[in-house]
JSON list of C-alpha atoms in Angstrom, two decimals:
[
{"chain": "A", "resi": 1, "resn": "UNK", "atom": "CA", "xyz": [94.41, 66.20, 92.51]},
{"chain": "A", "resi": 2, "resn": "UNK", "atom": "CA", "xyz": [93.06, 69.11, 90.51]},
{"chain": "A", "resi": 3, "resn": "UNK", "atom": "CA", "xyz": [93.31, 68.60, 86.75]},
{"chain": "A", "resi": 4, "resn": "UNK", "atom": "CA", "xyz": [93.30, 71.73, 84.63]},
{"chain": "A", "resi": 5, "resn": "UNK", "atom": "CA", "xyz": [92.03, 69.81, 81.61]},
{"chain": "A", "resi": 6, "resn": "UNK", "atom": "CA", "xyz": [90.46, 66.43, 80.96]},
{"chain": "A", "resi": 7, "resn": "UNK", "atom": "CA", "xyz": [90.89, 64.35, 77.82]},
{"chain": "A", "resi": 8, "resn": "UNK", "atom": "CA", "xyz": [88.53, 61.46, 77.22]},
{"chain": "A", "resi": 9, "resn": "UNK", "atom": "CA", "xyz": [90.24, 58.97, 74.90]},
{"chain": "A", "resi": 10, "resn": "UNK", "atom": "CA", "xyz": [88.01, 56.02, 75.82]},
{"chain": "A", "resi": 11, "resn": "UNK", "atom": "CA", "xyz": [87.21, 53.90, 72.79]},
{"chain": "A", "resi": 12, "resn": "UNK", "atom": "CA", "xyz": [90.13, 55.24, 70.78]},
{"chain": "A", "resi": 13, "resn": "UNK", "atom": "CA", "xyz": [92.90, 52.94, 69.57]},
{"chain": "A", "resi": 14, "resn": "UNK", "atom": "CA", "xyz": [96.61, 53.50, 69.16]},
{"chain": "A", "resi": 15, "resn": "UNK", "atom": "CA", "xyz": [97.96, 55.95, 68.05]},
{"chain": "A", "resi": 16, "resn": "UNK", "atom": "CA", "xyz": [95.09, 58.39, 68.71]},
{"chain": "A", "resi": 17, "resn": "UNK", "atom": "CA", "xyz": [95.22, 58.58, 72.54]},
{"chain": "A", "resi": 18, "resn": "UNK", "atom": "CA", "xyz": [98.88, 59.59, 72.43]},
{"chain": "A", "resi": 19, "resn": "UNK", "atom": "CA", "xyz": [98.41, 62.04, 69.54]},
{"chain": "A", "resi": 20, "resn": "UNK", "atom": "CA", "xyz": [95.51, 63.71, 71.36]},
{"chain": "A", "resi": 21, "resn": "UNK", "atom": "CA", "xyz": [97.48, 63.78, 74.62]},
{"chain": "A", "resi": 22, "resn": "UNK", "atom": "CA", "xyz": [100.40, 65.44, 72.87]},
{"chain": "A", "resi": 23, "resn": "UNK", "atom": "CA", "xyz": [98.08, 68.08, 71.45]},
{"chain": "A", "resi": 24, "resn": "UNK", "atom": "CA", "xyz": [96.18, 68.59, 74.73]},
{"chain": "A", "resi": 25, "resn": "UNK", "atom": "CA", "xyz": [99.29, 69.10, 76.83]},
{"chain": "A", "resi": 26, "resn": "UNK", "atom": "CA", "xyz": [100.39, 71.90, 74.54]},
{"chain": "A", "resi": 27, "resn": "UNK", "atom": "CA", "xyz": [97.42, 73.93, 75.72]},
{"chain": "A", "resi": 28, "resn": "UNK", "atom": "CA", "xyz": [98.52, 73.73, 79.35]},
{"chain": "A", "resi": 29, "resn": "UNK", "atom": "CA", "xyz": [101.05, 75.78, 81.22]},
{"chain": "A", "resi": 30, "resn": "UNK", "atom": "CA", "xyz": [104.07, 74.34, 82.98]},
{"chain": "A", "resi": 31, "resn": "UNK", "atom": "CA", "xyz": [103.11, 72.50, 86.18]},
{"chain": "A", "resi": 32, "resn": "UNK", "atom": "CA", "xyz": [99.44, 72.16, 85.25]},
{"chain": "A", "resi": 33, "resn": "UNK", "atom": "CA", "xyz": [97.83, 68.74, 85.28]},
{"chain": "A", "resi": 34, "resn": "UNK", "atom": "CA", "xyz": [96.17, 66.89, 82.41]},
{"chain": "A", "resi": 35, "resn": "UNK", "atom": "CA", "xyz": [93.84, 64.00, 83.17]},
{"chain": "A", "resi": 36, "resn": "UNK", "atom": "CA", "xyz": [93.58, 61.41, 80.38]},
{"chain": "A", "resi": 37, "resn": "UNK", "atom": "CA", "xyz": [91.02, 58.58, 80.35]},
{"chain": "A", "resi": 38, "resn": "UNK", "atom": "CA", "xyz": [91.91, 55.65, 78.08]},
{"chain": "A", "resi": 39, "resn": "UNK", "atom": "CA", "xyz": [91.00, 52.02, 77.61]},
{"chain": "A", "resi": 40, "resn": "UNK", "atom": "CA", "xyz": [93.27, 51.05, 74.73]},
{"chain": "A", "resi": 41, "resn": "UNK", "atom": "CA", "xyz": [94.99, 47.73, 75.60]},
{"chain": "A", "resi": 42, "resn": "UNK", "atom": "CA", "xyz": [98.41, 49.34, 75.04]},
{"chain": "A", "resi": 43, "resn": "UNK", "atom": "CA", "xyz": [97.72, 52.42, 77.15]},
{"chain": "A", "resi": 44, "resn": "UNK", "atom": "CA", "xyz": [99.14, 51.06, 80.39]},
{"chain": "A", "resi": 45, "resn": "UNK", "atom": "CA", "xyz": [102.60, 50.80, 78.81]},
{"chain": "A", "resi": 46, "resn": "UNK", "atom": "CA", "xyz": [102.26, 53.63, 76.29]},
{"chain": "A", "resi": 47, "resn": "UNK", "atom": "CA", "xyz": [101.51, 56.48, 78.71]},
{"chain": "A", "resi": 48, "resn": "UNK", "atom": "CA", "xyz": [104.42, 55.89, 81.11]},
{"chain": "A", "resi": 49, "resn": "UNK", "atom": "CA", "xyz": [106.71, 55.56, 78.06]},
{"chain": "A", "resi": 50, "resn": "UNK", "atom": "CA", "xyz": [105.35, 58.76, 76.56]},
{"chain": "A", "resi": 51, "resn": "UNK", "atom": "CA", "xyz": [105.87, 60.64, 79.81]},
{"chain": "A", "resi": 52, "resn": "UNK", "atom": "CA", "xyz": [109.42, 59.35, 80.23]},
{"chain": "A", "resi": 53, "resn": "UNK", "atom": "CA", "xyz": [110.34, 60.28, 76.67]},
{"chain": "A", "resi": 54, "resn": "UNK", "atom": "CA", "xyz": [108.76, 63.74, 76.67]},
{"chain": "A", "resi": 55, "resn": "UNK", "atom": "CA", "xyz": [109.75, 64.71, 80.21]},
{"chain": "A", "resi": 56, "resn": "UNK", "atom": "CA", "xyz": [106.22, 65.23, 81.46]},
{"chain": "A", "resi": 57, "resn": "UNK", "atom": "CA", "xyz": [105.55, 63.67, 84.84]},
{"chain": "A", "resi": 58, "resn": "UNK", "atom": "CA", "xyz": [103.09, 60.83, 85.35]},
{"chain": "A", "resi": 59, "resn": "UNK", "atom": "CA", "xyz": [101.78, 61.60, 88.84]},
{"chain": "A", "resi": 60, "resn": "UNK", "atom": "CA", "xyz": [99.24, 58.84, 89.17]},
{"chain": "A", "resi": 61, "resn": "UNK", "atom": "CA", "xyz": [97.67, 56.01, 87.21]},
{"chain": "A", "resi": 62, "resn": "UNK", "atom": "CA", "xyz": [94.49, 54.34, 88.39]},
{"chain": "A", "resi": 63, "resn": "UNK", "atom": "CA", "xyz": [92.24, 51.74, 86.80]},
{"chain": "A", "resi": 64, "resn": "UNK", "atom": "CA", "xyz": [88.50, 51.70, 87.26]},
{"chain": "A", "resi": 65, "resn": "UNK", "atom": "CA", "xyz": [86.20, 49.31, 85.39]},
{"chain": "A", "resi": 66, "resn": "UNK", "atom": "CA", "xyz": [88.62, 48.88, 82.49]},
{"chain": "A", "resi": 67, "resn": "UNK", "atom": "CA", "xyz": [89.27, 52.61, 82.09]},
{"chain": "A", "resi": 68, "resn": "UNK", "atom": "CA", "xyz": [92.66, 53.91, 83.12]},
{"chain": "A", "resi": 69, "resn": "UNK", "atom": "CA", "xyz": [93.09, 57.44, 84.43]},
{"chain": "A", "resi": 70, "resn": "UNK", "atom": "CA", "xyz": [96.45, 59.09, 83.89]},
{"chain": "A", "resi": 71, "resn": "UNK", "atom": "CA", "xyz": [97.33, 62.28, 85.78]},
{"chain": "A", "resi": 72, "resn": "UNK", "atom": "CA", "xyz": [100.11, 64.00, 83.86]},
{"chain": "A", "resi": 73, "resn": "UNK", "atom": "CA", "xyz": [101.94, 67.10, 85.06]},
{"chain": "A", "resi": 74, "resn": "UNK", "atom": "CA", "xyz": [103.31, 69.24, 82.28]},
{"chain": "A", "resi": 75, "resn": "UNK", "atom": "CA", "xyz": [107.03, 69.86, 82.43]},
{"chain": "B", "resi": 1, "resn": "UNK", "atom": "CA", "xyz": [113.66, 62.89, 80.34]},
{"chain": "B", "resi": 2, "resn": "UNK", "atom": "CA", "xyz": [115.58, 61.49, 77.43]},
{"chain": "B", "resi": 3, "resn": "UNK", "atom": "CA", "xyz": [116.99, 63.70, 74.70]},
{"chain": "B", "resi": 4, "resn": "UNK", "atom": "CA", "xyz": [115.12, 64.52, 71.53]},
{"chain": "B", "resi": 5, "resn": "UNK", "atom": "CA", "xyz": [115.25, 61.71, 68.98]},
{"chain": "B", "resi": 6, "resn": "UNK", "atom": "CA", "xyz": [115.28, 61.61, 65.21]},
{"chain": "B", "resi": 7, "resn": "UNK", "atom": "CA", "xyz": [113.42, 58.93, 63.24]},
{"chain": "B", "resi": 8, "resn": "UNK", "atom": "CA", "xyz": [113.84, 58.28, 59.51]},
{"chain": "B", "resi": 9, "resn": "UNK", "atom": "CA", "xyz": [111.61, 55.83, 57.65]},
{"chain": "B", "resi": 10, "resn": "UNK", "atom": "CA", "xyz": [111.76, 54.66, 54.03]},
{"chain": "B", "resi": 11, "resn": "UNK", "atom": "CA", "xyz": [108.26, 53.97, 52.70]},
{"chain": "B", "resi": 12, "resn": "UNK", "atom": "CA", "xyz": [108.50, 51.71, 49.64]},
{"chain": "B", "resi": 13, "resn": "UNK", "atom": "CA", "xyz": [105.02, 50.21, 49.27]},
{"chain": "B", "resi": 14, "resn": "UNK", "atom": "CA", "xyz": [101.51, 51.55, 48.69]},
{"chain": "B", "resi": 15, "resn": "UNK", "atom": "CA", "xyz": [99.32, 48.74, 50.02]},
{"chain": "B", "resi": 16, "resn": "UNK", "atom": "CA", "xyz": [96.94, 49.67, 52.83]},
{"chain": "B", "resi": 17, "resn": "UNK", "atom": "CA", "xyz": [98.83, 47.72, 55.50]},
{"chain": "B", "resi": 18, "resn": "UNK", "atom": "CA", "xyz": [102.22, 49.12, 54.49]},
{"chain": "B", "resi": 19, "resn": "UNK", "atom": "CA", "xyz": [100.68, 52.61, 54.31]},
{"chain": "B", "resi": 20, "resn": "UNK", "atom": "CA", "xyz": [99.32, 52.46, 57.86]},
{"chain": "B", "resi": 21, "resn": "UNK", "atom": "CA", "xyz": [102.63, 51.43, 59.47]},
{"chain": "B", "resi": 22, "resn": "UNK", "atom": "CA", "xyz": [104.65, 54.58, 58.69]},
{"chain": "B", "resi": 23, "resn": "UNK", "atom": "CA", "xyz": [101.64, 56.77, 59.52]},
{"chain": "B", "resi": 24, "resn": "UNK", "atom": "CA", "xyz": [101.12, 55.15, 62.94]},
{"chain": "B", "resi": 25, "resn": "UNK", "atom": "CA", "xyz": [104.85, 55.15, 63.74]},
{"chain": "B", "resi": 26, "resn": "UNK", "atom": "CA", "xyz": [105.32, 58.64, 62.30]},
{"chain": "B", "resi": 27, "resn": "UNK", "atom": "CA", "xyz": [102.49, 60.28, 64.23]},
{"chain": "B", "resi": 28, "resn": "UNK", "atom": "CA", "xyz": [103.48, 58.44, 67.40]},
{"chain": "B", "resi": 29, "resn": "UNK", "atom": "CA", "xyz": [107.11, 59.46, 66.94]},
{"chain": "B", "resi": 30, "resn": "UNK", "atom": "CA", "xyz": [106.13, 63.10, 66.52]},
{"chain": "B", "resi": 31, "resn": "UNK", "atom": "CA", "xyz": [103.93, 62.82, 69.62]},
{"chain": "B", "resi": 32, "resn": "UNK", "atom": "CA", "xyz": [107.01, 61.60, 71.48]},
{"chain": "B", "resi": 33, "resn": "UNK", "atom": "CA", "xyz": [108.70, 64.88, 70.49]},
{"chain": "B", "resi": 34, "resn": "UNK", "atom": "CA", "xyz": [110.89, 63.10, 67.92]},
{"chain": "B", "resi": 35, "resn": "UNK", "atom": "CA", "xyz": [111.79, 64.70, 64.62]},
{"chain": "B", "resi": 36, "resn": "UNK", "atom": "CA", "xyz": [110.23, 62.38, 62.01]},
{"chain": "B", "resi": 37, "resn": "UNK", "atom": "CA", "xyz": [111.30, 62.08, 58.36]},
{"chain": "B", "resi": 38, "resn": "UNK", "atom": "CA", "xyz": [109.38, 59.88, 55.91]},
{"chain": "B", "resi": 39, "resn": "UNK", "atom": "CA", "xyz": [110.99, 59.18, 52.53]},
{"chain": "B", "resi": 40, "resn": "UNK", "atom": "CA", "xyz": [108.48, 57.84, 49.96]},
{"chain": "B", "resi": 41, "resn": "UNK", "atom": "CA", "xyz": [110.05, 55.84, 47.18]},
{"chain": "B", "resi": 42, "resn": "UNK", "atom": "CA", "xyz": [108.88, 53.55, 44.32]},
{"chain": "B", "resi": 43, "resn": "UNK", "atom": "CA", "xyz": [105.32, 52.37, 45.01]},
{"chain": "B", "resi": 44, "resn": "UNK", "atom": "CA", "xyz": [105.34, 54.26, 48.27]},
{"chain": "B", "resi": 45, "resn": "UNK", "atom": "CA", "xyz": [105.37, 57.51, 46.28]},
{"chain": "B", "resi": 46, "resn": "UNK", "atom": "CA", "xyz": [101.71, 56.96, 45.33]},
{"chain": "B", "resi": 47, "resn": "UNK", "atom": "CA", "xyz": [100.77, 57.47, 48.98]},
{"chain": "B", "resi": 48, "resn": "UNK", "atom": "CA", "xyz": [101.60, 61.15, 48.58]},
{"chain": "B", "resi": 49, "resn": "UNK", "atom": "CA", "xyz": [99.28, 61.65, 45.60]},
{"chain": "B", "resi": 50, "resn": "UNK", "atom": "CA", "xyz": [96.25, 63.88, 46.18]},
{"chain": "B", "resi": 51, "resn": "UNK", "atom": "CA", "xyz": [93.17, 62.00, 47.50]},
{"chain": "B", "resi": 52, "resn": "UNK", "atom": "CA", "xyz": [94.95, 58.65, 47.34]},
{"chain": "B", "resi": 53, "resn": "UNK", "atom": "CA", "xyz": [93.21, 55.71, 49.01]},
{"chain": "B", "resi": 54, "resn": "UNK", "atom": "CA", "xyz": [95.51, 52.73, 49.53]},
{"chain": "B", "resi": 55, "resn": "UNK", "atom": "CA", "xyz": [94.09, 49.22, 49.09]},
{"chain": "B", "resi": 56, "resn": "UNK", "atom": "CA", "xyz": [95.27, 45.77, 50.06]},
{"chain": "B", "resi": 57, "resn": "UNK", "atom": "CA", "xyz": [97.26, 44.15, 47.26]},
{"chain": "B", "resi": 58, "resn": "UNK", "atom": "CA", "xyz": [97.42, 40.81, 45.48]},
{"chain": "B", "resi": 59, "resn": "UNK", "atom": "CA", "xyz": [95.34, 37.97, 46.88]},
{"chain": "B", "resi": 60, "resn": "UNK", "atom": "CA", "xyz": [94.28, 40.20, 49.79]},
{"chain": "B", "resi": 61, "resn": "UNK", "atom": "CA", "xyz": [92.83, 42.90, 47.51]},
{"chain": "B", "resi": 62, "resn": "UNK", "atom": "CA", "xyz": [89.19, 41.74, 47.83]},
{"chain": "B", "resi": 63, "resn": "UNK", "atom": "CA", "xyz": [89.42, 42.16, 51.62]},
{"chain": "B", "resi": 64, "resn": "UNK", "atom": "CA", "xyz": [90.22, 45.89, 51.54]},
{"chain": "B", "resi": 65, "resn": "UNK", "atom": "CA", "xyz": [86.66, 46.90, 52.46]},
{"chain": "B", "resi": 66, "resn": "UNK", "atom": "CA", "xyz": [86.64, 44.40, 55.29]},
{"chain": "B", "resi": 67, "resn": "UNK", "atom": "CA", "xyz": [89.85, 45.77, 56.76]},
{"chain": "B", "resi": 68, "resn": "UNK", "atom": "CA", "xyz": [88.72, 49.38, 56.45]},
{"chain": "B", "resi": 69, "resn": "UNK", "atom": "CA", "xyz": [85.47, 48.46, 58.21]},
{"chain": "B", "resi": 70, "resn": "UNK", "atom": "CA", "xyz": [87.33, 46.59, 60.95]},
{"chain": "B", "resi": 71, "resn": "UNK", "atom": "CA", "xyz": [89.64, 49.57, 61.51]},
{"chain": "B", "resi": 72, "resn": "UNK", "atom": "CA", "xyz": [86.68, 51.92, 61.67]},
{"chain": "B", "resi": 73, "resn": "UNK", "atom": "CA", "xyz": [84.87, 49.72, 64.21]},
{"chain": "B", "resi": 74, "resn": "UNK", "atom": "CA", "xyz": [87.96, 49.81, 66.44]},
{"chain": "B", "resi": 75, "resn": "UNK", "atom": "CA", "xyz": [88.23, 53.60, 66.09]},
{"chain": "B", "resi": 76, "resn": "UNK", "atom": "CA", "xyz": [91.54, 53.35, 64.29]},
{"chain": "B", "resi": 77, "resn": "UNK", "atom": "CA", "xyz": [91.87, 56.38, 62.04]},
{"chain": "B", "resi": 78, "resn": "UNK", "atom": "CA", "xyz": [92.06, 55.79, 58.29]},
{"chain": "B", "resi": 79, "resn": "UNK", "atom": "CA", "xyz": [95.10, 56.47, 56.14]},
{"chain": "B", "resi": 80, "resn": "UNK", "atom": "CA", "xyz": [94.14, 59.99, 55.05]},
{"chain": "B", "resi": 81, "resn": "UNK", "atom": "CA", "xyz": [93.23, 61.02, 58.58]},
{"chain": "B", "resi": 82, "resn": "UNK", "atom": "CA", "xyz": [96.59, 59.83, 59.88]},
{"chain": "B", "resi": 83, "resn": "UNK", "atom": "CA", "xyz": [98.38, 61.59, 57.04]},
{"chain": "B", "resi": 84, "resn": "UNK", "atom": "CA", "xyz": [96.60, 64.80, 58.04]},
{"chain": "B", "resi": 85, "resn": "UNK", "atom": "CA", "xyz": [97.61, 64.26, 61.68]},
{"chain": "B", "resi": 86, "resn": "UNK", "atom": "CA", "xyz": [101.20, 63.64, 60.59]},
{"chain": "B", "resi": 87, "resn": "UNK", "atom": "CA", "xyz": [101.30, 66.95, 58.74]},
{"chain": "B", "resi": 88, "resn": "UNK", "atom": "CA", "xyz": [99.78, 68.78, 61.69]},
{"chain": "B", "resi": 89, "resn": "UNK", "atom": "CA", "xyz": [102.42, 67.29, 63.98]},
{"chain": "B", "resi": 90, "resn": "UNK", "atom": "CA", "xyz": [105.20, 68.45, 61.69]},
{"chain": "B", "resi": 91, "resn": "UNK", "atom": "CA", "xyz": [106.23, 65.09, 60.24]},
{"chain": "B", "resi": 92, "resn": "UNK", "atom": "CA", "xyz": [108.48, 65.76, 57.23]},
{"chain": "B", "resi": 93, "resn": "UNK", "atom": "CA", "xyz": [107.31, 64.13, 53.99]},
{"chain": "B", "resi": 94, "resn": "UNK", "atom": "CA", "xyz": [109.76, 63.57, 51.15]},
{"chain": "B", "resi": 95, "resn": "UNK", "atom": "CA", "xyz": [109.18, 62.30, 47.61]},
{"chain": "B", "resi": 96, "resn": "UNK", "atom": "CA", "xyz": [112.12, 60.45, 46.07]},
{"chain": "B", "resi": 97, "resn": "UNK", "atom": "CA", "xyz": [113.13, 62.38, 42.97]},
{"chain": "B", "resi": 98, "resn": "UNK", "atom": "CA", "xyz": [114.25, 59.32, 40.98]},
{"chain": "B", "resi": 99, "resn": "UNK", "atom": "CA", "xyz": [111.03, 57.44, 41.82]},
{"chain": "B", "resi": 100, "resn": "UNK", "atom": "CA", "xyz": [109.05, 60.40, 40.51]},
{"chain": "B", "resi": 101, "resn": "UNK", "atom": "CA", "xyz": [110.71, 60.02, 37.13]},
{"chain": "B", "resi": 102, "resn": "UNK", "atom": "CA", "xyz": [110.34, 56.24, 37.05]},
{"chain": "B", "resi": 103, "resn": "UNK", "atom": "CA", "xyz": [106.69, 56.29, 38.13]},
{"chain": "B", "resi": 104, "resn": "UNK", "atom": "CA", "xyz": [105.79, 59.33, 36.02]},
{"chain": "B", "resi": 105, "resn": "UNK", "atom": "CA", "xyz": [104.61, 61.33, 39.04]},
{"chain": "B", "resi": 106, "resn": "UNK", "atom": "CA", "xyz": [104.80, 65.13, 38.93]},
{"chain": "B", "resi": 107, "resn": "UNK", "atom": "CA", "xyz": [105.15, 67.55, 41.84]},
{"chain": "B", "resi": 108, "resn": "UNK", "atom": "CA", "xyz": [101.64, 68.91, 41.14]},
{"chain": "B", "resi": 109, "resn": "UNK", "atom": "CA", "xyz": [100.19, 65.38, 41.55]},
{"chain": "B", "resi": 110, "resn": "UNK", "atom": "CA", "xyz": [101.37, 65.37, 45.15]},
{"chain": "B", "resi": 111, "resn": "UNK", "atom": "CA", "xyz": [99.73, 66.82, 48.25]},
{"chain": "B", "resi": 112, "resn": "UNK", "atom": "CA", "xyz": [101.00, 70.16, 49.55]},
{"chain": "B", "resi": 113, "resn": "UNK", "atom": "CA", "xyz": [103.98, 70.32, 51.83]},
{"chain": "B", "resi": 114, "resn": "UNK", "atom": "CA", "xyz": [105.93, 67.47, 50.23]},
{"chain": "B", "resi": 115, "resn": "UNK", "atom": "CA", "xyz": [109.60, 68.12, 49.59]},
{"chain": "B", "resi": 116, "resn": "UNK", "atom": "CA", "xyz": [111.37, 66.41, 46.66]},
{"chain": "B", "resi": 117, "resn": "UNK", "atom": "CA", "xyz": [114.64, 64.82, 47.75]},
{"chain": "B", "resi": 118, "resn": "UNK", "atom": "CA", "xyz": [117.39, 62.73, 46.21]},
{"chain": "B", "resi": 119, "resn": "UNK", "atom": "CA", "xyz": [118.99, 59.68, 47.81]},
{"chain": "B", "resi": 120, "resn": "UNK", "atom": "CA", "xyz": [121.97, 61.68, 49.03]},
{"chain": "B", "resi": 121, "resn": "UNK", "atom": "CA", "xyz": [119.94, 64.25, 50.90]},
{"chain": "B", "resi": 122, "resn": "UNK", "atom": "CA", "xyz": [117.83, 61.53, 52.51]},
{"chain": "B", "resi": 123, "resn": "UNK", "atom": "CA", "xyz": [120.87, 59.48, 53.51]},
{"chain": "B", "resi": 124, "resn": "UNK", "atom": "CA", "xyz": [122.35, 62.58, 55.11]},
{"chain": "B", "resi": 125, "resn": "UNK", "atom": "CA", "xyz": [119.21, 62.75, 57.27]},
{"chain": "B", "resi": 126, "resn": "UNK", "atom": "CA", "xyz": [119.39, 58.99, 57.93]},
{"chain": "B", "resi": 127, "resn": "UNK", "atom": "CA", "xyz": [123.06, 59.19, 59.00]},
{"chain": "B", "resi": 128, "resn": "UNK", "atom": "CA", "xyz": [122.07, 61.68, 61.67]},
{"chain": "B", "resi": 129, "resn": "UNK", "atom": "CA", "xyz": [119.04, 59.72, 62.87]},
{"chain": "B", "resi": 130, "resn": "UNK", "atom": "CA", "xyz": [118.68, 57.60, 65.99]},
{"chain": "B", "resi": 131, "resn": "UNK", "atom": "CA", "xyz": [116.31, 55.13, 64.35]},
{"chain": "B", "resi": 132, "resn": "UNK", "atom": "CA", "xyz": [115.98, 54.20, 60.67]},
{"chain": "B", "resi": 133, "resn": "UNK", "atom": "CA", "xyz": [113.27, 51.86, 59.42]},
{"chain": "B", "resi": 134, "resn": "UNK", "atom": "CA", "xyz": [112.40, 50.41, 56.04]},
{"chain": "B", "resi": 135, "resn": "UNK", "atom": "CA", "xyz": [108.78, 49.60, 55.24]}
]
């Protein structure tokens, strides 16, 4: 999966990962993919909820050594 | 995708903890594409003053530094940083006109971009909101 942009939010706590994601996705075009790395304890629930509410598509979510990767396709 | 939401919050206190809540919820709400309206009243009004740094209140007051340090160590942004983010994200900030008179606060004491509103105008916004909170 080719991400157009990567956002490293590791080490950041709520609400910063979501605020930064919101800002980052604005720089992408429709259909392009944003990869977000986060390790906030709430991230696993927050990112799917954010995608559902904003209409952007969560393509994949994978966890590796405590860091979760979210592949988000811009609506 | 769910439809666009509207969130209205009354901010009535100026302690550090009560200052963080509307900022976290407000910036998150705006990030969720919601229209966010924050109405600052009574003590909450002080949060809109230029360069204001909220502290813990009462018996907790001596622990302000400790909490700020703890927040910093967890990479949680401070009050002024979140306020800045809120403005960038288009969160609407309102100062309660009656509170301004009671607390002796003038428009020029407040940060830029704050709108002065009366209770009626805010309630009109609240009536048309999906979520209303009181902090």
